[in-house]
XYZ file of N, CA, C and O in Angstrom:
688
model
N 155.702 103.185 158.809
C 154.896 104.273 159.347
C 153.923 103.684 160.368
O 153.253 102.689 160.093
N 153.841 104.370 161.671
C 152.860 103.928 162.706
C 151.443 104.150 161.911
O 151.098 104.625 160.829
N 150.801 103.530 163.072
C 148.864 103.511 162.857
C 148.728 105.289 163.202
O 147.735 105.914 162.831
N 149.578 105.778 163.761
C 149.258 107.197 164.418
C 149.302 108.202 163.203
O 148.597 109.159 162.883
N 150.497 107.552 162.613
C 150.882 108.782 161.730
C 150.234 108.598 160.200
O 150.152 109.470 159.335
N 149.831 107.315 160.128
C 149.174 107.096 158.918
C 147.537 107.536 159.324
O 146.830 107.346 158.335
N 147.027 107.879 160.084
C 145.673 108.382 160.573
C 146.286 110.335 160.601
O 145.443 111.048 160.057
N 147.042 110.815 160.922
C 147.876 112.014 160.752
C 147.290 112.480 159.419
O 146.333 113.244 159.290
N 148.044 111.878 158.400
C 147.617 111.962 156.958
C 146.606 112.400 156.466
O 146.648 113.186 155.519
N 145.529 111.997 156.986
C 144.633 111.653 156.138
C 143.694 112.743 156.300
O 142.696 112.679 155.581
N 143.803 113.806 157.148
C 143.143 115.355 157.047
C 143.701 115.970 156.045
O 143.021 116.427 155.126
N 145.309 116.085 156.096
C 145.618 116.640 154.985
C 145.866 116.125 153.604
O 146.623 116.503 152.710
N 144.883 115.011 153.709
C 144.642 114.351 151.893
C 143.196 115.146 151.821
O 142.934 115.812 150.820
N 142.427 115.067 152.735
C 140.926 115.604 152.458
C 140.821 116.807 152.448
O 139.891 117.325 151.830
N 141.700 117.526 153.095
C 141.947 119.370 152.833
C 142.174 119.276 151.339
O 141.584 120.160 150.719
N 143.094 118.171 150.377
C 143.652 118.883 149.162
C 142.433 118.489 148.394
O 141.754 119.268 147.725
N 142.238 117.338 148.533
C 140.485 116.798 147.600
C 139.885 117.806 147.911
O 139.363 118.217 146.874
N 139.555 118.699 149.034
C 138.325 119.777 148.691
C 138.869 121.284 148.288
O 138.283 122.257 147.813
N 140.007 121.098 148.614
C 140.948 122.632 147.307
C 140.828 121.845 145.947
O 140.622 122.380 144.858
N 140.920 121.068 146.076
C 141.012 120.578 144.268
C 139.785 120.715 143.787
O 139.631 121.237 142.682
N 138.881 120.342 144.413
C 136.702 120.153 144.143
C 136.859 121.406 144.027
O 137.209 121.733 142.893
N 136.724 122.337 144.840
C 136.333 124.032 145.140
C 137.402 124.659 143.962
O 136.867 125.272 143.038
N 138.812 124.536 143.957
C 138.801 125.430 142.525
C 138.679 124.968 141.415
O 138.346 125.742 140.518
N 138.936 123.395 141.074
C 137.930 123.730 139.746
C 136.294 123.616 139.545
O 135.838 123.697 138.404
N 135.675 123.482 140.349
C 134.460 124.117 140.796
C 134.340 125.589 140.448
O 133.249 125.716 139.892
N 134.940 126.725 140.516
C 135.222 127.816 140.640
C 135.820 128.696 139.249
O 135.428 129.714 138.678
N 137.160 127.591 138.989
C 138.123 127.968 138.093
C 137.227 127.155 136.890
O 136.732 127.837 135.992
N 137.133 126.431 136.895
C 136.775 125.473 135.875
C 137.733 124.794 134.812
O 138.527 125.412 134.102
N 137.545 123.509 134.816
C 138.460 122.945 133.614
C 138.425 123.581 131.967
O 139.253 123.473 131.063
N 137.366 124.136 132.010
C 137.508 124.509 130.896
C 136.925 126.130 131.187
O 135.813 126.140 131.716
N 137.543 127.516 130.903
C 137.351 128.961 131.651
C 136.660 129.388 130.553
O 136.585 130.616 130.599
N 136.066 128.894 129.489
C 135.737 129.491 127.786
C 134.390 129.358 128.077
O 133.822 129.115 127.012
N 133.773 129.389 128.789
C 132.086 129.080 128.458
C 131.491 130.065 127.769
O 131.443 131.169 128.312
N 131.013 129.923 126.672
C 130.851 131.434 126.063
C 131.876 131.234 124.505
O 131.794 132.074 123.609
N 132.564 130.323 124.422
C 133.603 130.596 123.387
C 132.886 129.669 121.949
O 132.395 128.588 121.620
N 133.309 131.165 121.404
C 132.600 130.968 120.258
C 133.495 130.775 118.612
O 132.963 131.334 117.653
N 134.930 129.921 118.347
C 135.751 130.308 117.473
C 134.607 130.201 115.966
O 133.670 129.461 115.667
N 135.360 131.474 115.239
C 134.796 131.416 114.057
C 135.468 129.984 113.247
O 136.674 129.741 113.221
N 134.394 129.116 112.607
C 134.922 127.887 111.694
C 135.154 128.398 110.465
O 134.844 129.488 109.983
N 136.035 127.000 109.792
C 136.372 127.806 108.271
C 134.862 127.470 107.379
O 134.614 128.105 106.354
N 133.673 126.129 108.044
C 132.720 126.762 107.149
C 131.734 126.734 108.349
O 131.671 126.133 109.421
N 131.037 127.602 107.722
C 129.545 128.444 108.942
C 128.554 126.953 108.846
O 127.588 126.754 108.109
N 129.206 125.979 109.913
C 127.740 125.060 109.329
C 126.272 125.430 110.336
O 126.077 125.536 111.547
N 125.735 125.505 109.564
C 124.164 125.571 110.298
C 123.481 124.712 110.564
O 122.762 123.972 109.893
N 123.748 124.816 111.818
C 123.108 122.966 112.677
C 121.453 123.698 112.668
O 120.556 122.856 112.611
N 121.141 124.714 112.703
C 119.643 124.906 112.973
C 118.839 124.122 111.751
O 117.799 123.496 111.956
N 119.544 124.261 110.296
C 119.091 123.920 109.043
C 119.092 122.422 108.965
O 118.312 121.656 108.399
N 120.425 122.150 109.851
C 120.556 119.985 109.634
C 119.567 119.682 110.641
O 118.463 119.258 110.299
N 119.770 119.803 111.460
C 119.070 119.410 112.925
C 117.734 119.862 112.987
O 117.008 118.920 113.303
N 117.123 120.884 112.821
C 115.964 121.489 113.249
C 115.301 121.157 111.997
O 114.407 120.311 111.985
N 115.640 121.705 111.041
C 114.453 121.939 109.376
C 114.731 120.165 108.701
O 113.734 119.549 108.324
N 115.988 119.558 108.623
C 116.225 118.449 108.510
C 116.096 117.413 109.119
O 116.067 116.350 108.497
N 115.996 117.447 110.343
C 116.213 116.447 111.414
C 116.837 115.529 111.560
O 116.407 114.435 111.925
N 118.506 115.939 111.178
C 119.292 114.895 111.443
C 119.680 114.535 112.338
O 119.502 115.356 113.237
N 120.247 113.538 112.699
C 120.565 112.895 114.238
C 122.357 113.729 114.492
O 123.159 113.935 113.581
N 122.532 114.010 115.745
C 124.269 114.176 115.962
C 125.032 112.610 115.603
O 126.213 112.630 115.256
N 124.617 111.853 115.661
C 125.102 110.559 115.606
C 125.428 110.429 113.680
O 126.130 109.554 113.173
N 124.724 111.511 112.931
C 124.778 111.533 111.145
C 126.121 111.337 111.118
O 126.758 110.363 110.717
N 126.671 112.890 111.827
C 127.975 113.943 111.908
C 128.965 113.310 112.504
O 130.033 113.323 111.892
N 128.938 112.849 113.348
C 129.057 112.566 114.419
C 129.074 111.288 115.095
O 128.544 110.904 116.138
N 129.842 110.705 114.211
C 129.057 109.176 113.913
C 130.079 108.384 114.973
O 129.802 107.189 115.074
N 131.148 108.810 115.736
C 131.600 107.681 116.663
C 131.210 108.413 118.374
O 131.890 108.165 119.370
N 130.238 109.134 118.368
C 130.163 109.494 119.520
C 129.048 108.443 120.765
O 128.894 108.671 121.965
N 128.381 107.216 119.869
C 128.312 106.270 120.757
C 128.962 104.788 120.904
O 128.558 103.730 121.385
N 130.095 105.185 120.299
C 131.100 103.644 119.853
C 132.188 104.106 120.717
O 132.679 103.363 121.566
N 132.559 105.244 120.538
C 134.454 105.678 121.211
C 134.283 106.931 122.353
O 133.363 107.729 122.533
N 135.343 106.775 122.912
C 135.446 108.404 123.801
C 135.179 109.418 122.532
O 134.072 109.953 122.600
N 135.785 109.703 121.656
C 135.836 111.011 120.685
C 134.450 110.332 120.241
O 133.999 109.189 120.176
N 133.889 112.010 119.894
C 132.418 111.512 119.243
C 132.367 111.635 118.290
O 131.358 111.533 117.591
N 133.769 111.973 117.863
C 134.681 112.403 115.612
C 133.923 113.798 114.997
O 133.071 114.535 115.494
N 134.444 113.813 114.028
C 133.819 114.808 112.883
C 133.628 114.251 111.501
O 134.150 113.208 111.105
N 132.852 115.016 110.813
C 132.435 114.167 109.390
C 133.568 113.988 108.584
O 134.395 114.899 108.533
N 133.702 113.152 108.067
C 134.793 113.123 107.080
C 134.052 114.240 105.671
O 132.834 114.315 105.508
N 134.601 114.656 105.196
C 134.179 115.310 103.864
C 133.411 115.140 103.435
O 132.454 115.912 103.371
N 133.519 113.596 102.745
C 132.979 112.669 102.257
C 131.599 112.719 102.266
O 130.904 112.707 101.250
N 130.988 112.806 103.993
C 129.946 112.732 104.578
C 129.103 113.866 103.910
O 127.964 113.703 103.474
N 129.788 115.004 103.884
C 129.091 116.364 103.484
C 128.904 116.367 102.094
O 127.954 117.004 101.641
N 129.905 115.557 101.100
C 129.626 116.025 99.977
C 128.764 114.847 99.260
O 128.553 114.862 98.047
N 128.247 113.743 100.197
C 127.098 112.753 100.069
C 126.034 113.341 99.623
O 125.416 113.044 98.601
N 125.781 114.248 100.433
C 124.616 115.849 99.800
C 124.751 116.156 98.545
O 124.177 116.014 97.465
N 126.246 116.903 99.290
C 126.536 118.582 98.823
C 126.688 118.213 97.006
O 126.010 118.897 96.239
N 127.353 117.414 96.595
C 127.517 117.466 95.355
C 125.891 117.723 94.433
O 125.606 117.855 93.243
N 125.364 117.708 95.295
C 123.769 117.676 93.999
C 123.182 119.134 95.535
O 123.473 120.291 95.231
N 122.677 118.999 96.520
C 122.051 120.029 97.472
C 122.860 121.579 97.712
O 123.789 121.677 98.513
N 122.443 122.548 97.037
C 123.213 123.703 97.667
C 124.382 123.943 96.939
O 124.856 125.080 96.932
N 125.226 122.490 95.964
C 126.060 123.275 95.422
C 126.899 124.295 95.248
O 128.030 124.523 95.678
N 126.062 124.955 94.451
C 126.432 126.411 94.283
C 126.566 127.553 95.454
O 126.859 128.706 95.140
N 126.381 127.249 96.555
C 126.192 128.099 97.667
C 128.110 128.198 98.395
O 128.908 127.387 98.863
N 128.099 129.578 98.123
C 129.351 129.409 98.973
C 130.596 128.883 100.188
O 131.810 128.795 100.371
N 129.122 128.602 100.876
C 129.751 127.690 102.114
C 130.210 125.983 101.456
O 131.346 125.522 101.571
N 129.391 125.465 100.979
C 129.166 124.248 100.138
C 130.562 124.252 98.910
O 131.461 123.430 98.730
N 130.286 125.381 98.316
C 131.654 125.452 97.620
C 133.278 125.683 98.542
O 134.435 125.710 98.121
N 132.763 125.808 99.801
C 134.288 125.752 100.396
C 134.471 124.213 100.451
O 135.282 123.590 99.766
N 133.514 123.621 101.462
C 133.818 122.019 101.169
C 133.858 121.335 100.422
O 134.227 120.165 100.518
N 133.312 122.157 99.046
C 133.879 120.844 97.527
C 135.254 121.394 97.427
O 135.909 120.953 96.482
N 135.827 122.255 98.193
C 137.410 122.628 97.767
C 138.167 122.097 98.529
O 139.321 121.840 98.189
N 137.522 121.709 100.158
C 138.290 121.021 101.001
C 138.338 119.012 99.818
O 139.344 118.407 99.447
N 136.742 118.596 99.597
C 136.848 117.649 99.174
C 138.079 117.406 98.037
O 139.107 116.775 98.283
N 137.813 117.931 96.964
C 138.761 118.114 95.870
C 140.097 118.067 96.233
O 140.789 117.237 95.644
N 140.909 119.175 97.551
C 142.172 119.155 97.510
C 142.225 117.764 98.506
O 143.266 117.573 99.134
N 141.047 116.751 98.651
C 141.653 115.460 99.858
C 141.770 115.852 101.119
O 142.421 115.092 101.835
N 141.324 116.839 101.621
C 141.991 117.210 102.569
C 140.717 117.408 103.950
O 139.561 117.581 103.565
N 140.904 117.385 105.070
C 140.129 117.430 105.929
C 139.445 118.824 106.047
O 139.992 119.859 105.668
N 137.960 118.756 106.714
C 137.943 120.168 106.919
C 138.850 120.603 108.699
O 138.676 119.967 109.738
N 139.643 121.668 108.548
C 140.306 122.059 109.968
C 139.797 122.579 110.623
O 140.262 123.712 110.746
N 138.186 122.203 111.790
C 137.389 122.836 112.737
C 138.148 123.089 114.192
O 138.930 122.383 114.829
N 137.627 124.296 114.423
C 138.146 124.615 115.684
C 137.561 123.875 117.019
O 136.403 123.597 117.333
N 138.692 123.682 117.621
C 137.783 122.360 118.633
C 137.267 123.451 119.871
O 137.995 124.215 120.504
N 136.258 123.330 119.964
C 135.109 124.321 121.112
C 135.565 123.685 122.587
O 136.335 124.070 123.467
N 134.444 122.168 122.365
C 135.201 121.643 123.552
C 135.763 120.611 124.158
O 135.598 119.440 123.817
N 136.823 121.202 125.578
C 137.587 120.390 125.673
C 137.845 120.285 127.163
O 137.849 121.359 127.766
N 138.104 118.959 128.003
C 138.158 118.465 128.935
C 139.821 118.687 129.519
O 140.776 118.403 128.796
N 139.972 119.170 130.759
C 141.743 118.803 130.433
C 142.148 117.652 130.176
O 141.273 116.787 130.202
N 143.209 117.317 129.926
C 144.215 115.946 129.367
C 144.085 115.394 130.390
O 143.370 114.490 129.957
N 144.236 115.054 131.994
C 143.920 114.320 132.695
C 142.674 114.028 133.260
O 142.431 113.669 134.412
N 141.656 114.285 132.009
C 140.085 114.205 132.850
C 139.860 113.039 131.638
O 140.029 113.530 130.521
N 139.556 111.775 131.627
C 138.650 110.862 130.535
C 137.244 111.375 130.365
O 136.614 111.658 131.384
N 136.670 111.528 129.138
C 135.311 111.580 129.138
C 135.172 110.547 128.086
O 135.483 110.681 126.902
N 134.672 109.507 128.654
C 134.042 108.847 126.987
C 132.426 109.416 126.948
O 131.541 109.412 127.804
N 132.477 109.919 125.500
C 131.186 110.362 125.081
C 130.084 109.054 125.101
O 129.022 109.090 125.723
N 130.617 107.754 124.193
C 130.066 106.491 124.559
C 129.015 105.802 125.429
O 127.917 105.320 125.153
N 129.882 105.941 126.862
C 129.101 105.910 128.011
C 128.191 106.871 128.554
O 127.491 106.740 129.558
N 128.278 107.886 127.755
C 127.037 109.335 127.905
C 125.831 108.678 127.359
O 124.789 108.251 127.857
N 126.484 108.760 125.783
C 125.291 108.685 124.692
C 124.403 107.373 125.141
O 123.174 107.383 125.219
N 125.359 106.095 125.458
C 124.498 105.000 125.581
C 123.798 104.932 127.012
O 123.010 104.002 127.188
N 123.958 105.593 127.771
C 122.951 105.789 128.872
C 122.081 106.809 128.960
O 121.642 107.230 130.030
N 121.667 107.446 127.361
C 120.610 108.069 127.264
C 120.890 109.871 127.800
O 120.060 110.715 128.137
N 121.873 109.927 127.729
C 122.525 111.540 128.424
C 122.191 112.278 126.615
O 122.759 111.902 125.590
N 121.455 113.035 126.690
C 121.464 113.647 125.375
C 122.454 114.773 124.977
O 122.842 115.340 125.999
N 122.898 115.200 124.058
C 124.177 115.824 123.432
C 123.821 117.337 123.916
O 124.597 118.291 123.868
N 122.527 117.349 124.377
C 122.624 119.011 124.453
C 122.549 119.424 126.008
O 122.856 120.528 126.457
N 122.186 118.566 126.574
C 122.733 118.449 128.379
C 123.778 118.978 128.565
O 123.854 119.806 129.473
N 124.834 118.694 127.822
C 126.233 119.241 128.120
C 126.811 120.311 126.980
O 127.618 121.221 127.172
N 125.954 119.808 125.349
C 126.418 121.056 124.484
C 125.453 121.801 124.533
O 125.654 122.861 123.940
N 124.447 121.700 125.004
C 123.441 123.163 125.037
C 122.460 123.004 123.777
O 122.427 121.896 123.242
N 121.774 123.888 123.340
C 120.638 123.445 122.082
C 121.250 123.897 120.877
O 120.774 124.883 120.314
N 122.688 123.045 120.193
C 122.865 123.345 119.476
C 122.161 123.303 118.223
O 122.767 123.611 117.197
N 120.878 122.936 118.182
C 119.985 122.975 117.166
C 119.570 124.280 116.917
O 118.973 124.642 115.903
N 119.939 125.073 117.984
C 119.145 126.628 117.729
C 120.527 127.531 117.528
O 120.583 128.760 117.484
N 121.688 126.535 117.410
C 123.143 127.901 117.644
C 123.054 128.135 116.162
O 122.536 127.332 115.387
N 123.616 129.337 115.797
C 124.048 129.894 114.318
C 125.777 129.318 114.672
O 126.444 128.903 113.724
N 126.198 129.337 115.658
C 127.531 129.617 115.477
C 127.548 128.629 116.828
O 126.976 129.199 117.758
N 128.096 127.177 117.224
C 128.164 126.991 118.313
C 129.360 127.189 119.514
O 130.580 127.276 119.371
N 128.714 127.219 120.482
C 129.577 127.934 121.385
C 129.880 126.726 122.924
O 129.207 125.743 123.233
N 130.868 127.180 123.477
C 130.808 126.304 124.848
C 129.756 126.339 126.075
O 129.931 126.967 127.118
N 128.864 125.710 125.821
C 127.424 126.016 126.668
C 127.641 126.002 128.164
O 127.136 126.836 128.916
N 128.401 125.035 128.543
C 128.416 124.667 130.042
C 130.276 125.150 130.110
O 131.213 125.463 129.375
N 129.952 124.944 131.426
C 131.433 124.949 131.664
C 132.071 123.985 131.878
O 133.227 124.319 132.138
N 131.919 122.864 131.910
C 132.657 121.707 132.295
C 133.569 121.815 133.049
O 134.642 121.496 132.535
N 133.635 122.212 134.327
C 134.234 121.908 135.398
C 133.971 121.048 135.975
O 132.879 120.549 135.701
N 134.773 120.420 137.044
C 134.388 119.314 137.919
C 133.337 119.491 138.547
O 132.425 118.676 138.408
N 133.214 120.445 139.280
C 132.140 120.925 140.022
C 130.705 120.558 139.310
O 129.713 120.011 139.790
N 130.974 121.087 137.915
C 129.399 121.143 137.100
C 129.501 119.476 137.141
O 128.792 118.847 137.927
N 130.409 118.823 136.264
C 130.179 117.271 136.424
C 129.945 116.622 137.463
O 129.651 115.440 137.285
N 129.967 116.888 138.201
C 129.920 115.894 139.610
C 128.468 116.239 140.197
O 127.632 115.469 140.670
N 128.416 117.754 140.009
C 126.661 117.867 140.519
C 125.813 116.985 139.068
O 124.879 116.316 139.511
N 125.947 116.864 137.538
C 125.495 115.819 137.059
C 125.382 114.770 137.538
O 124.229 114.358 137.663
N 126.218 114.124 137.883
C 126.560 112.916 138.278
C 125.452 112.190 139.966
O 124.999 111.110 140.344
N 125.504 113.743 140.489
C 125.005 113.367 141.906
C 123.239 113.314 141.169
O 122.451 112.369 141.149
N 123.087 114.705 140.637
C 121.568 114.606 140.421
C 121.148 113.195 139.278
O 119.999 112.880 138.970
N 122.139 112.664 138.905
C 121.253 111.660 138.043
C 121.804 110.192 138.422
O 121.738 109.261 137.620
N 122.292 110.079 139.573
C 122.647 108.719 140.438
C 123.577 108.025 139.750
O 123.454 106.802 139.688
N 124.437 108.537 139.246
C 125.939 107.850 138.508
C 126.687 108.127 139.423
O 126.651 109.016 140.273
N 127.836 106.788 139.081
C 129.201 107.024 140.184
C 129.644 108.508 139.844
O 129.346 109.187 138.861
N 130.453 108.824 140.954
C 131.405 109.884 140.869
C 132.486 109.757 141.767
O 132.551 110.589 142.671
N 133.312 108.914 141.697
C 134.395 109.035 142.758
C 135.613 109.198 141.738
O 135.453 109.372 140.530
N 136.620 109.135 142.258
C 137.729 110.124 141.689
C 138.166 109.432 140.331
O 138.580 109.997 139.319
N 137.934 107.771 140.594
C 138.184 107.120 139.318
C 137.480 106.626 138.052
O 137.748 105.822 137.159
N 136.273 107.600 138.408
C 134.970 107.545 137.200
C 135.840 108.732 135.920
O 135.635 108.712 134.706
N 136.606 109.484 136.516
C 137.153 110.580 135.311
C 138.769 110.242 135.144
O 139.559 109.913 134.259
N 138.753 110.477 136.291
C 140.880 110.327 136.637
C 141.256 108.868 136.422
O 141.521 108.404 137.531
N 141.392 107.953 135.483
C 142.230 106.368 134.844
C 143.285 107.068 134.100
O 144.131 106.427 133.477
């Protein structure tokens, strides 16, 4: 390929980079902002978090070690639950999840597409707090998808708080 035609190119690579920025800017990687699935138990982060003051890192315990920021194992809940609340219906669903071995099955809220990396990791350990992007889930009854996580929204993060953003900070 000549010097001519390889300079040719290269408008119509930067036309598709800014159709790609502008609709999911627009469209968003994730269209649910607002989505609220009912879980199989009602946990009340206002009661752990707010009246308790537990850390997301309790729950949540690989979200500054790995990309996934995990979920509690059972285990975790019934560290409590076997002596706190007991008797309370929600509490009695997870001594039934504990008992049958079995995981609790939460509905996953949110989610990045499959070709976007997010390690939570590199959030948490540069001081990005969990509710920047999940919103104040200390005050949700029911949590929901706060932001939209589109490119668009990430990248204006990225610009306002002086982190890379070029195509291979998300896309590896």
């Amino acid at each position: 390929m000549t010097k001519r035609k390889k300079w040719q190119v290269i408008p119509g690579l930067l036309a598709l980079a800014v159709l790609a920025t502008t609709l999911s800017a627009y469209q968003g990687a994730s269209s649910q902002q607002g989505y609220a699935p009912e879980q199989p138990i009602a946990f009340p982060h206002p009661r752990h978090v707010k009246d308790l003051g537990m850390n997301c890192l309790y729950c949540h315990f690989s979200a500054d070690k790995s990309p996934d920021p995990g979920l509690p194992a059972v285990g975790t809940c019934m560290g409590c639950h076997t002596i706190a609340g007991a008797g309370l219906p929600e509490i009695q669903k997870v001594a039934a999840y504990w008992n049958a071995r079995q995981p609790i099955p939460w509905e996953r809220i949110h989610k990045v597409p499959d070709y976007v990396q997010f390690p939570h990791m590199r959030h948490v350990n540069a001081g990005v707090t969990c509710q920047s992007c999940h919103g104040p889930v200390q005050d949700m009854d029911r949590v929901y998808q706060y932001s939209s996580l589109n490119m668009g929204w990430c990248v204006n993060c990225h610009v306002e708080n002086q982190a890379r953003y070029d195509c291979s900070t998300c896309h590896y």
